[in-house]
Amino acid sequence: MFISKITRKGQITIPSEFRKKLGTDIVEVEMDKGKIIIKPVRKLGGILNRYAIKNKSIEDVMQMEKEVIENAFAERHNNS
């Protein structure tokens, strides 16, 4: 077991032996049932995979983006 202090900036030190075993400099941090879980990310795409829009064409995604932008613009100007 290793005890680490959390700095004012929210940083912690992960021991070098742990970092070597992880085999990466990028980790995913999440909280589950009051515990902090740190998982290695081998590829940056791996951490973003859960946010991917699957089974949609580029055109569909671009249309979705356009609608989101238009809605946000309309909301901003209706609330002004």
JSON list of C-alpha atoms in Angstrom, two decimals:
[
{"chain": "A", "resi": 1, "resn": "MET", "atom": "CA", "xyz": [0.00, 0.00, 0.00]},
{"chain": "A", "resi": 2, "resn": "PHE", "atom": "CA", "xyz": [1.12, 3.55, -0.71]},
{"chain": "A", "resi": 3, "resn": "ILE", "atom": "CA", "xyz": [-0.16, 6.72, 0.96]},
{"chain": "A", "resi": 4, "resn": "SER", "atom": "CA", "xyz": [-0.14, 9.89, -1.11]},
{"chain": "A", "resi": 5, "resn": "LYS", "atom": "CA", "xyz": [-1.03, 13.45, -0.18]},
{"chain": "A", "resi": 6, "resn": "ILE", "atom": "CA", "xyz": [-3.38, 15.43, -2.41]},
{"chain": "A", "resi": 7, "resn": "THR", "atom": "CA", "xyz": [-1.84, 18.81, -3.26]},
{"chain": "A", "resi": 8, "resn": "ARG", "atom": "CA", "xyz": [-3.75, 22.10, -3.33]},
{"chain": "A", "resi": 9, "resn": "LYS", "atom": "CA", "xyz": [-3.97, 21.66, -7.10]},
{"chain": "A", "resi": 10, "resn": "GLY", "atom": "CA", "xyz": [-5.59, 18.24, -6.65]},
{"chain": "A", "resi": 11, "resn": "GLN", "atom": "CA", "xyz": [-2.51, 16.28, -7.73]},
{"chain": "A", "resi": 12, "resn": "ILE", "atom": "CA", "xyz": [-1.24, 13.02, -6.27]},
{"chain": "A", "resi": 13, "resn": "THR", "atom": "CA", "xyz": [1.94, 11.07, -6.84]},
{"chain": "A", "resi": 14, "resn": "ILE", "atom": "CA", "xyz": [1.65, 7.55, -8.19]},
{"chain": "A", "resi": 15, "resn": "PRO", "atom": "CA", "xyz": [4.72, 5.49, -7.23]},
{"chain": "A", "resi": 16, "resn": "SER", "atom": "CA", "xyz": [7.10, 4.75, -10.11]},
{"chain": "A", "resi": 17, "resn": "GLU", "atom": "CA", "xyz": [6.68, 0.98, -9.71]},
{"chain": "A", "resi": 18, "resn": "PHE", "atom": "CA", "xyz": [2.90, 1.38, -10.21]},
{"chain": "A", "resi": 19, "resn": "ARG", "atom": "CA", "xyz": [3.41, 3.66, -13.23]},
{"chain": "A", "resi": 20, "resn": "LYS", "atom": "CA", "xyz": [5.78, 1.14, -14.81]},
{"chain": "A", "resi": 21, "resn": "LYS", "atom": "CA", "xyz": [3.24, -1.66, -14.33]},
{"chain": "A", "resi": 22, "resn": "LEU", "atom": "CA", "xyz": [0.50, 0.49, -15.88]},
{"chain": "A", "resi": 23, "resn": "GLY", "atom": "CA", "xyz": [2.64, 0.94, -19.00]},
{"chain": "A", "resi": 24, "resn": "THR", "atom": "CA", "xyz": [1.14, 4.33, -19.86]},
{"chain": "A", "resi": 25, "resn": "ASP", "atom": "CA", "xyz": [1.27, 7.99, -18.89]},
{"chain": "A", "resi": 26, "resn": "ILE", "atom": "CA", "xyz": [-2.48, 8.44, -19.41]},
{"chain": "A", "resi": 27, "resn": "VAL", "atom": "CA", "xyz": [-5.03, 7.22, -16.90]},
{"chain": "A", "resi": 28, "resn": "GLU", "atom": "CA", "xyz": [-8.80, 7.39, -16.57]},
{"chain": "A", "resi": 29, "resn": "VAL", "atom": "CA", "xyz": [-10.03, 8.45, -13.14]},
{"chain": "A", "resi": 30, "resn": "GLU", "atom": "CA", "xyz": [-13.56, 7.75, -11.97]},
{"chain": "A", "resi": 31, "resn": "MET", "atom": "CA", "xyz": [-15.45, 7.54, -8.71]},
{"chain": "A", "resi": 32, "resn": "ASP", "atom": "CA", "xyz": [-17.53, 4.48, -7.85]},
{"chain": "A", "resi": 33, "resn": "LYS", "atom": "CA", "xyz": [-19.31, 3.99, -4.53]},
{"chain": "A", "resi": 34, "resn": "GLY", "atom": "CA", "xyz": [-17.04, 6.44, -2.72]},
{"chain": "A", "resi": 35, "resn": "LYS", "atom": "CA", "xyz": [-13.81, 4.97, -4.14]},
{"chain": "A", "resi": 36, "resn": "ILE", "atom": "CA", "xyz": [-11.48, 6.55, -6.68]},
{"chain": "A", "resi": 37, "resn": "ILE", "atom": "CA", "xyz": [-10.57, 4.15, -9.46]},
{"chain": "A", "resi": 38, "resn": "ILE", "atom": "CA", "xyz": [-7.56, 4.76, -11.69]},
{"chain": "A", "resi": 39, "resn": "LYS", "atom": "CA", "xyz": [-7.38, 2.75, -14.92]},
{"chain": "A", "resi": 40, "resn": "PRO", "atom": "CA", "xyz": [-4.63, 2.79, -17.55]},
{"chain": "A", "resi": 41, "resn": "VAL", "atom": "CA", "xyz": [-5.53, 4.11, -20.99]},
{"chain": "A", "resi": 42, "resn": "ARG", "atom": "CA", "xyz": [-3.47, 2.42, -23.68]},
{"chain": "A", "resi": 43, "resn": "LYS", "atom": "CA", "xyz": [-4.92, 4.50, -26.52]},
{"chain": "A", "resi": 44, "resn": "LEU", "atom": "CA", "xyz": [-6.49, 7.93, -26.21]},
{"chain": "A", "resi": 45, "resn": "GLY", "atom": "CA", "xyz": [-9.41, 6.72, -28.30]},
{"chain": "A", "resi": 46, "resn": "GLY", "atom": "CA", "xyz": [-10.13, 4.19, -25.57]},
{"chain": "A", "resi": 47, "resn": "ILE", "atom": "CA", "xyz": [-11.10, 6.85, -23.07]},
{"chain": "A", "resi": 48, "resn": "LEU", "atom": "CA", "xyz": [-13.29, 8.64, -25.61]},
{"chain": "A", "resi": 49, "resn": "ASN", "atom": "CA", "xyz": [-15.01, 5.51, -26.92]},
{"chain": "A", "resi": 50, "resn": "ARG", "atom": "CA", "xyz": [-17.97, 5.77, -24.54]},
{"chain": "A", "resi": 51, "resn": "TYR", "atom": "CA", "xyz": [-18.80, 9.20, -26.00]},
{"chain": "A", "resi": 52, "resn": "ALA", "atom": "CA", "xyz": [-18.64, 8.09, -29.62]},
{"chain": "A", "resi": 53, "resn": "ILE", "atom": "CA", "xyz": [-21.73, 8.37, -31.78]},
{"chain": "A", "resi": 54, "resn": "LYS", "atom": "CA", "xyz": [-21.98, 4.95, -33.33]},
{"chain": "A", "resi": 55, "resn": "ASN", "atom": "CA", "xyz": [-23.84, 3.78, -36.44]},
{"chain": "A", "resi": 56, "resn": "LYS", "atom": "CA", "xyz": [-24.24, 7.32, -37.79]},
{"chain": "A", "resi": 57, "resn": "SER", "atom": "CA", "xyz": [-22.85, 8.77, -40.99]},
{"chain": "A", "resi": 58, "resn": "ILE", "atom": "CA", "xyz": [-20.69, 11.90, -41.01]},
{"chain": "A", "resi": 59, "resn": "GLU", "atom": "CA", "xyz": [-23.63, 13.75, -42.51]},
{"chain": "A", "resi": 60, "resn": "ASP", "atom": "CA", "xyz": [-25.92, 12.63, -39.66]},
{"chain": "A", "resi": 61, "resn": "VAL", "atom": "CA", "xyz": [-23.38, 13.71, -37.03]},
{"chain": "A", "resi": 62, "resn": "MET", "atom": "CA", "xyz": [-22.89, 17.07, -38.74]},
{"chain": "A", "resi": 63, "resn": "GLN", "atom": "CA", "xyz": [-26.67, 17.58, -38.80]},
{"chain": "A", "resi": 64, "resn": "MET", "atom": "CA", "xyz": [-26.86, 16.71, -35.10]},
{"chain": "A", "resi": 65, "resn": "GLU", "atom": "CA", "xyz": [-24.09, 19.23, -34.34]},
{"chain": "A", "resi": 66, "resn": "LYS", "atom": "CA", "xyz": [-25.86, 21.91, -36.38]},
{"chain": "A", "resi": 67, "resn": "GLU", "atom": "CA", "xyz": [-29.11, 21.34, -34.46]},
{"chain": "A", "resi": 68, "resn": "VAL", "atom": "CA", "xyz": [-27.35, 21.50, -31.09]},
{"chain": "A", "resi": 69, "resn": "ILE", "atom": "CA", "xyz": [-25.65, 24.78, -32.04]},
{"chain": "A", "resi": 70, "resn": "GLU", "atom": "CA", "xyz": [-28.90, 26.26, -33.35]},
{"chain": "A", "resi": 71, "resn": "ASN", "atom": "CA", "xyz": [-30.77, 25.26, -30.18]},
{"chain": "A", "resi": 72, "resn": "ALA", "atom": "CA", "xyz": [-28.06, 26.68, -27.92]},
{"chain": "A", "resi": 73, "resn": "PHE", "atom": "CA", "xyz": [-28.04, 29.94, -29.90]},
{"chain": "A", "resi": 74, "resn": "ALA", "atom": "CA", "xyz": [-31.85, 30.19, -29.71]},
{"chain": "A", "resi": 75, "resn": "GLU", "atom": "CA", "xyz": [-31.85, 29.51, -25.95]},
{"chain": "A", "resi": 76, "resn": "ARG", "atom": "CA", "xyz": [-29.16, 32.11, -25.32]},
{"chain": "A", "resi": 77, "resn": "HIS", "atom": "CA", "xyz": [-31.00, 34.79, -27.28]},
{"chain": "A", "resi": 78, "resn": "ASN", "atom": "CA", "xyz": [-34.44, 33.93, -25.86]},
{"chain": "A", "resi": 79, "resn": "ASN", "atom": "CA", "xyz": [-33.09, 34.28, -22.32]},
{"chain": "A", "resi": 80, "resn": "SER", "atom": "CA", "xyz": [-31.49, 37.67, -23.01]}
]
